[in-house]
Structure formats: C-alpha cells, structure tokens
mmCIF file of C-alpha atoms in Angstrom:
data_model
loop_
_atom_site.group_PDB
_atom_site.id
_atom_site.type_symbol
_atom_site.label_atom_id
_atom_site.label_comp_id
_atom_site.label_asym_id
_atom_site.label_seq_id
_atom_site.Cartn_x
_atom_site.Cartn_y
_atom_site.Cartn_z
ATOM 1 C CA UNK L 1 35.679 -20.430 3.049
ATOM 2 C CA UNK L 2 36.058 -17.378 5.537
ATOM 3 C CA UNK L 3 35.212 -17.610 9.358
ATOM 4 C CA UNK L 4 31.144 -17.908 10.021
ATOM 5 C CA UNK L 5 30.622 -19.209 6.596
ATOM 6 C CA UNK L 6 28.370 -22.737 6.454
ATOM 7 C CA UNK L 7 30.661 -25.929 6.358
ATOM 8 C CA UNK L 8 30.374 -28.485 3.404
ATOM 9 C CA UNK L 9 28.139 -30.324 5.658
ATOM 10 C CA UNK L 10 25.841 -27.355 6.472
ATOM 11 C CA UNK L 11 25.024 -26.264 3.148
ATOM 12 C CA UNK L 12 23.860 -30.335 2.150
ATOM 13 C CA UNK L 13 22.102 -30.215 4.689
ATOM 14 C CA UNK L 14 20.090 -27.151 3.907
ATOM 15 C CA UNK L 15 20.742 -27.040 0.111
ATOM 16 C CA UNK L 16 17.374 -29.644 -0.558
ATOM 17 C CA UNK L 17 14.585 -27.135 0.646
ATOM 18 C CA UNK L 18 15.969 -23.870 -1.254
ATOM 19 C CA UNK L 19 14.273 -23.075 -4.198
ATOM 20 C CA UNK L 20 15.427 -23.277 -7.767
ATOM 21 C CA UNK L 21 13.920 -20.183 -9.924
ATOM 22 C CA UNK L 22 12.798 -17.067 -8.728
ATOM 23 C CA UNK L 23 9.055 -17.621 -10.373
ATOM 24 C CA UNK L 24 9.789 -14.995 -13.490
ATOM 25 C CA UNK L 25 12.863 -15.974 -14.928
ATOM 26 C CA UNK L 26 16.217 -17.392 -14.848
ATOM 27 C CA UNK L 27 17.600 -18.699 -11.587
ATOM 28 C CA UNK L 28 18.223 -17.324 -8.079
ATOM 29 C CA UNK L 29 21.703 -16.293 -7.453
ATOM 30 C CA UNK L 30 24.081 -18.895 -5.676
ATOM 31 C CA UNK L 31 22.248 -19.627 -2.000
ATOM 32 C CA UNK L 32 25.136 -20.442 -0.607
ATOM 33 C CA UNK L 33 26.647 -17.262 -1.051
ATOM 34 C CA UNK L 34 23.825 -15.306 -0.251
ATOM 35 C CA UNK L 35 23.199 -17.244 3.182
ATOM 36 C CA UNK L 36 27.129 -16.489 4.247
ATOM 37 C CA UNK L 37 26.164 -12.824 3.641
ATOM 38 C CA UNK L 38 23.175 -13.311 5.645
ATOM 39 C CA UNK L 39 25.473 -14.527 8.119
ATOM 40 C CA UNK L 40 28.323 -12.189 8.043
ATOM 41 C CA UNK L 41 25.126 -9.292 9.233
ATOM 42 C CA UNK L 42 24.049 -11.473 11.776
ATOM 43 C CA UNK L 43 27.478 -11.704 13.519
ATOM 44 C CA UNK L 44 28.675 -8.256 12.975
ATOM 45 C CA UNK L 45 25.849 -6.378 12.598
ATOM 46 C CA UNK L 46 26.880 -4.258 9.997
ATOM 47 C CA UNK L 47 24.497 -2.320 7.555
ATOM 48 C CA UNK L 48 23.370 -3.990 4.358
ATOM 49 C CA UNK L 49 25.519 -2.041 2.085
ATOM 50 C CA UNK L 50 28.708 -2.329 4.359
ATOM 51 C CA UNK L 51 28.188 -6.209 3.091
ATOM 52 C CA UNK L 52 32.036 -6.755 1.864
ATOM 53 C CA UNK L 53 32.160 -7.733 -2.070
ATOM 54 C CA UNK L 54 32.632 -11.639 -1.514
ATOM 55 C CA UNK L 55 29.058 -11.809 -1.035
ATOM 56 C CA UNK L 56 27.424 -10.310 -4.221
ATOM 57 C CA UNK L 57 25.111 -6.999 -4.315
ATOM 58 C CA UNK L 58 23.836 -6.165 -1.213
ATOM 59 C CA UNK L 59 20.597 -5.772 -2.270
ATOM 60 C CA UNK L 60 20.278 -9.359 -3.585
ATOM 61 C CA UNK L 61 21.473 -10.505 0.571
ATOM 62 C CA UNK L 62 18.668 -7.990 1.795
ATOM 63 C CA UNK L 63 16.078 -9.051 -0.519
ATOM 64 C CA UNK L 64 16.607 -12.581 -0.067
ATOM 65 C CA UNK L 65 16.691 -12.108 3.762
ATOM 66 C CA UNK L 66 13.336 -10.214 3.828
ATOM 67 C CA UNK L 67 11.378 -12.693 1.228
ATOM 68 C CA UNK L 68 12.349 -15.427 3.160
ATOM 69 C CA UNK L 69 11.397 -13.844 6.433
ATOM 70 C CA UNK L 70 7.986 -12.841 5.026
ATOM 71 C CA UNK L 71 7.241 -16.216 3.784
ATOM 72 C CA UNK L 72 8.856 -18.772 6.020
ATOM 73 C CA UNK L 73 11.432 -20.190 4.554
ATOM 74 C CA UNK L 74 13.646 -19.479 7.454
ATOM 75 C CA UNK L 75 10.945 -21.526 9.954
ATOM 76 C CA UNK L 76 10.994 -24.485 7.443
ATOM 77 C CA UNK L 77 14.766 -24.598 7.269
ATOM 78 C CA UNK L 78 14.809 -24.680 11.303
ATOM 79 C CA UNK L 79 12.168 -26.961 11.567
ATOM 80 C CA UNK L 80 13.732 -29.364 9.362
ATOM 81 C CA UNK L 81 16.924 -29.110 11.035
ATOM 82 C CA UNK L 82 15.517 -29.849 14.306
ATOM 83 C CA UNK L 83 13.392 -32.643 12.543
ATOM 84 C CA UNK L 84 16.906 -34.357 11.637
ATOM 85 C CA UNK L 85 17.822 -33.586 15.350
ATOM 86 C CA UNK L 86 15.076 -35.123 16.918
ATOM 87 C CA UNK L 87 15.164 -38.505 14.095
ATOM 88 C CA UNK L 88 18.816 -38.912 16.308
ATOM 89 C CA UNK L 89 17.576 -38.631 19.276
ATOM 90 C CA UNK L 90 19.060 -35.544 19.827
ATOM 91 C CA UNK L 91 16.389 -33.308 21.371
ATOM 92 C CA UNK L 92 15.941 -33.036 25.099
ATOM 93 C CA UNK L 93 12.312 -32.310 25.761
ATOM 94 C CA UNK L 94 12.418 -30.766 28.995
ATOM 95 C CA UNK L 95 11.521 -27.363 27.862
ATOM 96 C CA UNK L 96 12.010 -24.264 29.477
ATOM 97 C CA UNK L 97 10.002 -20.742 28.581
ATOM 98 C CA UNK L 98 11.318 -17.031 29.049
ATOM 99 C CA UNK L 99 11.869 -14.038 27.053
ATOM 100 C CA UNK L 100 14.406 -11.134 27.071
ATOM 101 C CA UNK L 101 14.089 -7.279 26.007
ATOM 102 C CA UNK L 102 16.171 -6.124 22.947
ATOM 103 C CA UNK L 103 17.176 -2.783 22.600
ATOM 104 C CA UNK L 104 16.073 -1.120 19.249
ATOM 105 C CA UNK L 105 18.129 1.062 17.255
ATOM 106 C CA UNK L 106 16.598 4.609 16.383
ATOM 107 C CA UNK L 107 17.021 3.262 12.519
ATOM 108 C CA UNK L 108 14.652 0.753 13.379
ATOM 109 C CA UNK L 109 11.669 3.196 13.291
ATOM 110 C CA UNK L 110 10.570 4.353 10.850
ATOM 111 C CA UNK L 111 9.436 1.923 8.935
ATOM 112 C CA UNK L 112 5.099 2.898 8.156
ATOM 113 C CA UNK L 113 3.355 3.895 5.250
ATOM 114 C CA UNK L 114 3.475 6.828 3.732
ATOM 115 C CA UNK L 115 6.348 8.272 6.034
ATOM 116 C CA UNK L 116 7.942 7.292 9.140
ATOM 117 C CA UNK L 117 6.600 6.296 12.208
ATOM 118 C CA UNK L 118 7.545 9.100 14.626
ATOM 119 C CA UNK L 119 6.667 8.502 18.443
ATOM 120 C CA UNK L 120 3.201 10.368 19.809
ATOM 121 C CA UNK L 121 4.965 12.850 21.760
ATOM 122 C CA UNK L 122 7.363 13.877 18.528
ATOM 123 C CA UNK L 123 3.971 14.755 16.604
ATOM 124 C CA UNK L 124 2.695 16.636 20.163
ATOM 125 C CA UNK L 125 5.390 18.847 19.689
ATOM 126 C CA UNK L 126 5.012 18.922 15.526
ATOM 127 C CA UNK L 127 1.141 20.276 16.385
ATOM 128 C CA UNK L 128 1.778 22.860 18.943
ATOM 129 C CA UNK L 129 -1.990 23.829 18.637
ATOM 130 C CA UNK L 130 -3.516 20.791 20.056
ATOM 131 C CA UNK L 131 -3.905 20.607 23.188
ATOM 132 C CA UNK L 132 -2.305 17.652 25.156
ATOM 133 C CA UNK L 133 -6.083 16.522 26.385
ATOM 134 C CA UNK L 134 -7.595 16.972 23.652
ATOM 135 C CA UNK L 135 -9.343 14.408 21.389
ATOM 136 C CA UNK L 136 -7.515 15.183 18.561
ATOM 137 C CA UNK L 137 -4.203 14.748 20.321
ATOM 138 C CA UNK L 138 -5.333 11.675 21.569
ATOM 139 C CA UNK L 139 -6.204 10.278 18.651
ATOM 140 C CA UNK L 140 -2.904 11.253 16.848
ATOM 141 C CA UNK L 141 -1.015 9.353 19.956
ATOM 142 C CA UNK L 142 -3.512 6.339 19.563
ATOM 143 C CA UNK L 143 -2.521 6.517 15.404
ATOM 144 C CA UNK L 144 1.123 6.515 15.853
ATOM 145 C CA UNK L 145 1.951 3.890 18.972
ATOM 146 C CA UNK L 146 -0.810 1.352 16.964
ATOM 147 C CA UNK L 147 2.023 1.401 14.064
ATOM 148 C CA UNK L 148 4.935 1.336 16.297
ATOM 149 C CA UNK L 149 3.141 -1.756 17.522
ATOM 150 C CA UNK L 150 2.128 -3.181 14.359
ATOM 151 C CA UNK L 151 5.962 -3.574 13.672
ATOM 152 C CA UNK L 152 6.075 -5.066 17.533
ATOM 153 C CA UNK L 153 8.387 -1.573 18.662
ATOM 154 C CA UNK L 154 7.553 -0.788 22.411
ATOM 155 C CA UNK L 155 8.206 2.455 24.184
ATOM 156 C CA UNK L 156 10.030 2.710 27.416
ATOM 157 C CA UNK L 157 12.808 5.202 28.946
ATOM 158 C CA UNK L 158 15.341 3.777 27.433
ATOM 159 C CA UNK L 159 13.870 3.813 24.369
ATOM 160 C CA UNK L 160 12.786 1.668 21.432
ATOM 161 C CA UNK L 161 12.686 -1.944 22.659
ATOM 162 C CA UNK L 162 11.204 -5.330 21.357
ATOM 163 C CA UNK L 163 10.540 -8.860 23.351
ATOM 164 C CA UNK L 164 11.854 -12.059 22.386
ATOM 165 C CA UNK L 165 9.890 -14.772 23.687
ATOM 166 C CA UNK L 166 11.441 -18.317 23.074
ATOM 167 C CA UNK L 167 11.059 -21.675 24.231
ATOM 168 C CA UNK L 168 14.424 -23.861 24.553
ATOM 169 C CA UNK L 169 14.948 -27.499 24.883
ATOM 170 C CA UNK L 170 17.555 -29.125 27.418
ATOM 171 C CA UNK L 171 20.413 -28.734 25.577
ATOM 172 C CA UNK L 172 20.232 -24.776 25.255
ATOM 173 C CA UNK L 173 18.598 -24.503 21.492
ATOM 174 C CA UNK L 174 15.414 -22.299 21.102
ATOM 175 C CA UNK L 175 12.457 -24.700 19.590
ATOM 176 C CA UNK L 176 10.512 -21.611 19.021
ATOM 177 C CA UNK L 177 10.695 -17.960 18.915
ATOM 178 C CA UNK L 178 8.244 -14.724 18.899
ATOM 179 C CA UNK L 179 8.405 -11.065 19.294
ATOM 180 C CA UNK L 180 6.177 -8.383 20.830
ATOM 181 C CA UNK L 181 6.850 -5.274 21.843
ATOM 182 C CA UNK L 182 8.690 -4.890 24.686
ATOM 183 C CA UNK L 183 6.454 -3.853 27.502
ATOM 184 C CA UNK L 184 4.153 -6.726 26.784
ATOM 185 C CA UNK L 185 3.701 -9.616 29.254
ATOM 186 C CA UNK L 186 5.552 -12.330 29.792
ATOM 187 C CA UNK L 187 2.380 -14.908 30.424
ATOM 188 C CA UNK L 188 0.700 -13.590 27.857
ATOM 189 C CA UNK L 189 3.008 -15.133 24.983
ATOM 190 C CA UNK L 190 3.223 -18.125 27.184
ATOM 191 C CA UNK L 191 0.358 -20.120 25.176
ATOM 192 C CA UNK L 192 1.784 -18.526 21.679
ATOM 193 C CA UNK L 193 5.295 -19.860 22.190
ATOM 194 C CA UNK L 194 4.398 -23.560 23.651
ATOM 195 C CA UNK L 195 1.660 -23.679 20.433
ATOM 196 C CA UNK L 196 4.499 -22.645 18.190
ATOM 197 C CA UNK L 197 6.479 -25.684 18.773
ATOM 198 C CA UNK L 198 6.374 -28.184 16.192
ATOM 199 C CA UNK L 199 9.561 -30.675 15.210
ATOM 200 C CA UNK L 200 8.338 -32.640 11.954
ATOM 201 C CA UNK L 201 9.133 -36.410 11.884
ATOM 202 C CA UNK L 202 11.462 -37.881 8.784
ATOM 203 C CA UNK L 203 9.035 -40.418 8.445
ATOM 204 C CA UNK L 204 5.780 -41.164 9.064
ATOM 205 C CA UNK L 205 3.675 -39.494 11.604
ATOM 206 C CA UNK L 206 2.469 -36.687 12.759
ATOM 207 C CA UNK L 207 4.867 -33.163 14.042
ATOM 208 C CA UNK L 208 5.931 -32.985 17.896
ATOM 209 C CA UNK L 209 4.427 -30.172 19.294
ATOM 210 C CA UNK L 210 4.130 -31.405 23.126
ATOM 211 C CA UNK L 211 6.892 -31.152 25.602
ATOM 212 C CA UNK L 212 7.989 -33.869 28.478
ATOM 213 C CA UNK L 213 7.686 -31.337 30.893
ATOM 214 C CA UNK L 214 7.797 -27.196 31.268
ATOM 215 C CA UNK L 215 10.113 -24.628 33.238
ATOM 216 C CA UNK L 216 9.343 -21.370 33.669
ATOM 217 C CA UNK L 217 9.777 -18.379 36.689
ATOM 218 C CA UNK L 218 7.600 -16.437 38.593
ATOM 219 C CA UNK L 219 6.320 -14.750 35.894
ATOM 220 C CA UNK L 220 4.205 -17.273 34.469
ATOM 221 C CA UNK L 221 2.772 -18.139 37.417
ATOM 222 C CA UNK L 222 -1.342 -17.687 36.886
ATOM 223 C CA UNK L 223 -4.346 -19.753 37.041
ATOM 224 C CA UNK L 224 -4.522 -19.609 33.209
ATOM 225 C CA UNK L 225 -1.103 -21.116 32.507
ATOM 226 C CA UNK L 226 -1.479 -23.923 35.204
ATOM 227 C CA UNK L 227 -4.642 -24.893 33.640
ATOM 228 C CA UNK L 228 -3.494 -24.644 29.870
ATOM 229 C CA UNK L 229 -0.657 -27.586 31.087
ATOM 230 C CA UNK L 230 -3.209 -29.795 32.843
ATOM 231 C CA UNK L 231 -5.650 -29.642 29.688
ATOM 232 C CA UNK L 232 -2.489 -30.783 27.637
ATOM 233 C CA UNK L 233 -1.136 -33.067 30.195
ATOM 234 C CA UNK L 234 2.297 -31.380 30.293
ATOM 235 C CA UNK L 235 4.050 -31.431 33.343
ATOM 236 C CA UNK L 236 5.312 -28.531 34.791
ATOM 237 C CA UNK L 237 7.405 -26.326 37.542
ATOM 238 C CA UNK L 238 6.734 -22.639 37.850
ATOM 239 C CA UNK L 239 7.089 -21.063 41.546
ATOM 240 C CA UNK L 240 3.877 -19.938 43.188
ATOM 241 C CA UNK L 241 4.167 -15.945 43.904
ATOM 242 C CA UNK L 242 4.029 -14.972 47.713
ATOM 243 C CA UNK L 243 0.566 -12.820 46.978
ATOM 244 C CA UNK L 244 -0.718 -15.663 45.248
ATOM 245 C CA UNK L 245 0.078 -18.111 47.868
ATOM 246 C CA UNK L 246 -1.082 -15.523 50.472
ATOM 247 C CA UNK L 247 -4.580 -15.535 48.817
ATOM 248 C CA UNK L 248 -4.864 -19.071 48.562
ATOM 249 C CA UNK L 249 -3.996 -19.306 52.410
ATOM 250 C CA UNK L 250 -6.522 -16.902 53.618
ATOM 251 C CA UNK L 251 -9.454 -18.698 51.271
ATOM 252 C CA UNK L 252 -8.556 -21.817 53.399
ATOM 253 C CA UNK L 253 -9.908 -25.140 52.789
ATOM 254 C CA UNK L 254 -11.510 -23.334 49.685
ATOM 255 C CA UNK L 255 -7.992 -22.124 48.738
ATOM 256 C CA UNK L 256 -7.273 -25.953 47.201
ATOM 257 C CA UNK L 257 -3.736 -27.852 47.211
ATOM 258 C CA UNK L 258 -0.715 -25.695 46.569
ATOM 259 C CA UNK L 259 1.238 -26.805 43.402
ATOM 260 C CA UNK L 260 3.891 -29.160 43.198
ATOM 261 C CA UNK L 261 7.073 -27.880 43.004
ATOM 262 C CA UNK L 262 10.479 -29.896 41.872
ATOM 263 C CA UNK L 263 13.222 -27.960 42.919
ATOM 264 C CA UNK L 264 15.692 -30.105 40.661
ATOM 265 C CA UNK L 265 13.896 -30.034 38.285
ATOM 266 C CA UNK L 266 13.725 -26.177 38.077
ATOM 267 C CA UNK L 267 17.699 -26.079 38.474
ATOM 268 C CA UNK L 268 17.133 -27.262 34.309
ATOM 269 C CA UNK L 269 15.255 -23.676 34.126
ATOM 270 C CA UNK L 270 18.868 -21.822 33.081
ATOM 271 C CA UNK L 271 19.130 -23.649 29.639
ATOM 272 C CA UNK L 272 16.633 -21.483 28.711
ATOM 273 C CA UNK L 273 18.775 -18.085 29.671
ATOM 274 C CA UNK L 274 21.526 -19.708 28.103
ATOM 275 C CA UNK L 275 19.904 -19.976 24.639
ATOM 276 C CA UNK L 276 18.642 -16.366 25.112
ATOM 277 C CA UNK L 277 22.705 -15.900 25.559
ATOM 278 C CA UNK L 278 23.663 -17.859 22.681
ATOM 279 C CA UNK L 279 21.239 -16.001 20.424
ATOM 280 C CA UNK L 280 23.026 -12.485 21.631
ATOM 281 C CA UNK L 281 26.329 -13.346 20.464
ATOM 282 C CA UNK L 282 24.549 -12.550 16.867
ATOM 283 C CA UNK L 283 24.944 -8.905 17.056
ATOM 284 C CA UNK L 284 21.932 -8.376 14.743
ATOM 285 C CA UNK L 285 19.530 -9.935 17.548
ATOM 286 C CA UNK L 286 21.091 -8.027 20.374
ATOM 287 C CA UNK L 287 20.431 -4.847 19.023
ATOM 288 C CA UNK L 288 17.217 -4.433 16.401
ATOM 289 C CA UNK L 289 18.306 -2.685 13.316
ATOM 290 C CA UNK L 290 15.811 -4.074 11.125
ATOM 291 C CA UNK L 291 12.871 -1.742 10.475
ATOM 292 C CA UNK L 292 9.948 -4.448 9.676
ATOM 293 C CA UNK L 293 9.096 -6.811 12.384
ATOM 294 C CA UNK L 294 8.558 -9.935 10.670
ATOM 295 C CA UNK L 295 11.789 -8.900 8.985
ATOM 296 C CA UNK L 296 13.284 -8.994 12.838
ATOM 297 C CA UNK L 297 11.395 -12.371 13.600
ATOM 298 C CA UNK L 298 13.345 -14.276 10.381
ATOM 299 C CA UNK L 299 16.561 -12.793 12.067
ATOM 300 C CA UNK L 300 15.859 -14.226 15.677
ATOM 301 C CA UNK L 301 15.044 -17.157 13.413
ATOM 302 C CA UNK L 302 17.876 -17.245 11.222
ATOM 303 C CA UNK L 303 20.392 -17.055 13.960
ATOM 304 C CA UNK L 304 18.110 -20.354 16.070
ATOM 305 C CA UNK L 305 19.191 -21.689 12.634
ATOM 306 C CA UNK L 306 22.892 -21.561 13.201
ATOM 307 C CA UNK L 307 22.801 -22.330 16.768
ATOM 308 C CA UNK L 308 21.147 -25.841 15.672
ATOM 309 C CA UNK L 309 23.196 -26.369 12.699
ATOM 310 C CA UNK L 310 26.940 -25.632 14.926
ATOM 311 C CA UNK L 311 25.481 -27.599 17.829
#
C-alpha cells in the first residue's frame, strides 16, 4: 500500500455499496484499485493519463470516476459514511454555511457539443462582421456564456472560475456540497445547500436533514434566509448588514426587533473555512481541471469522502 491509498479499514467500510458487474458482462475491474487511482488525481492533480501503472488503464480510473459522478455513487458512499458517523455520535450539528471561488484551468473549457465552448468575446473577434450591438452578436454571446454556465464555468478577470458552496458540521467535515459558477450569489445557494443535507440512519427512521443551529456571514444576511430558518425552526446567527440595520432604524417602530445575535456562538463560524481548507489540500478541487461540471461536483464530493473517512 503506497501513501494516500485507503487503509484495510477504509475499503470494508466502503467495499458493501460498490457494485458487482458492469450490467453487460463480466465484472468491474478491482474497486479498490481504481478508487486509489482516483485518489492519487485528487492529491496531485495530475492528468488522467499521467496515472502511474500501479493503478490499471487510465481510462478505466476516468471512466469509473465520471459514471460514478453522473449517477451518484460518490453521494451514496458519503452519505453512508456520515450515516456510520452520526450512528456514533460523531456528528456535531452546529452547522456552518459558506462557499469559496475555484480557479478553473483553461483545459476545463471546452467541454460543449459539437465543439468547444469558446468565451463570447473569442467568437466577437472570430465574426469580425457583426457588429458588437448588434442582435446577432448578442445572441452569439447569449449562446456561448448559457453553455459555459450549463457546465457551472463563470467569467471574471481572472478568468475561468467555479463556486463551491458547502455546508460543514462542527468538527470541520462538509455535510453537503454544490457548485455554480463563480459570480453567482452566495444567498442564493443558501436554501440549495441546507436542503441538500441528509445523514441516513443505520436503523430505523427517517434521514437527518435539519441542523441544531446555523452560522453563516454577512452575506447571507436577507429577509428570505431569516424566514426560511424560522419556517424550519432552525436556529441561527448571521450578522445584520449596516444598510440593512440602517433601514430598519429609519422605518422605526415599523422597522420590528433587530435579530438576535450570539457572538460565541458565531466564533464556531470558522469550522466552516476550515473544511473549505481541508478540501484544498486535494489539488484537483483547488484548481478545476475537469471539463464537465457534474464531473467537478463528484470530485468536490469524492475528496468530502476522504476527509470523513481519515477523520
């Protein structure tokens, strides 16, 4: 066993969901082997076919990778991890929300039908005989940044980028992950993240999907979010902005109470940048290489896998 690869007690622990055949013929090729190579990329980053010979064809570890992210294998293997977790009493439901850019790498376009998805302002320069107003040039921008989103790639200066949105318990391990591209809002994925939660139970009953209580900064601070956690009964902390709070003071009595605020209770908010930190150490989730986005989601997802397993 090299460094990275899953322990004896890792792969029994995984080994019962995996399946068997491959639904034509003959078996699957050894998980265990395959999941190390998945691994190895996470951790290093490397291309598929720079995959070193220990762990089979390349194309078998890519394949594998990109079924299972399409499908959901990789959510079922987390959430029964965190369902073993949580049987132990191991899960700290004081949740905490945030999100964090990733760069993309320029091979991570690229990836549409029919040929590759070049930015709008690429194809401006391409059709030198439409004008930059024009209808047809807008419609050829519209065309190509809808399929850049589609695969959840945002535009900025710096380039290619794409928003992780997670949710971590106390004890710095994501419960639940998304992506977007990355100049979308912060409170808009708030709802999608918290609804994404769900720890299954190892006996009877009925999945987890509601938190103790919720952290999260300014930037979920709204009248929407506050009054998505009253309808659920979740408590929460998330700082009141000084414009908000200014607009509540000049509507007076109408203005209503401000909201509570536990200041030690938002010291618990950092776990939450911590698992973001934990999940960059994987090289593959720092930097997007990967050209399809749910391809990108079962590699955020792969490495919350790890992160539970080793902790």
């Amino acid at each position: 066993m090299s460094r990275g690869d899953l322990t004896d007690d890792e792969w029994a622990l995984l080994k019962p969901l995996l399946p068997l055949g491959n639904n034509r013929c003959g078996r699957w090729r050894d998980h265990r082997q395959v999941i190390n190579g998945i691994i190895h990329r996470l951790g290093t980053g490397v291309q598929w076919r720079e995959l070193p010979e220990r762990f089979g064809p390349w194309q078998t570890v890519h394949k594998r990778h990109a079924l299972w992210s399409a499908d959901g294998t990789w959510d079922r293997l987390l959430q029964h991890v965190q369902a073993q977790v949580d049987a132990e009493g191991g899960i700290d439901w004081d949740v905490s929300v945030d999100s964090s850019v990733m760069r993309a790498h320029q091979h991570a376009a690229g990836s549409a039908e029919g040929g590759s998805a070049r930015p709008a302002r690429a194809l401006e320069r391409r059709h030198r005989g439409d004008r930059f107003g024009s209808r047809r040039c807008r419609t050829r921008r519209t065309y190509w940044r809808r399929r850049l989103a589609g695969e959840q790639l945002g535009r900025s200066r710096g380039g290619f980028t794409t928003k992780v949105h997670l949710s971590a318990e106390g004890r710095c391990r994501p419960l639940s992950v998304l992506i977007t591209p990355g100049q979308q809002a912060d409170c808009t994925q708030f709802e999608p993240v918290l609804e994404k939660i769900r720890v299954p139970r190892t006996g009877r009953g009925r999945p987890r999907h509601t938190p103790d209580s919720v952290a999260a900064d300014k930037a979920y601070s709204n009248r929407k979010t506050r009054a998505y956690l009253r309808r659920r009964g979740i408590r929460h902390v998330i700082p009141e902005k000084k414009d908000h709070k200014a607009a509540r003071l000049r509507r007076g009595s109408r203005g209503g109470r401000p909201p509570g605020f536990d200041k030690e209770r938002y010291k618990k908010r950092n776990v939450v940048e911590r698992a973001i930190n934990r999940l960059k150490q994987f090289r593959a989730v720092a930097t997007r290489y990967d050209k399809r986005g749910n391809v990108y989601l079962g590699t955020v997802t792969a490495a919350a896998l790890i992160i539970w397993l080793r902790s």
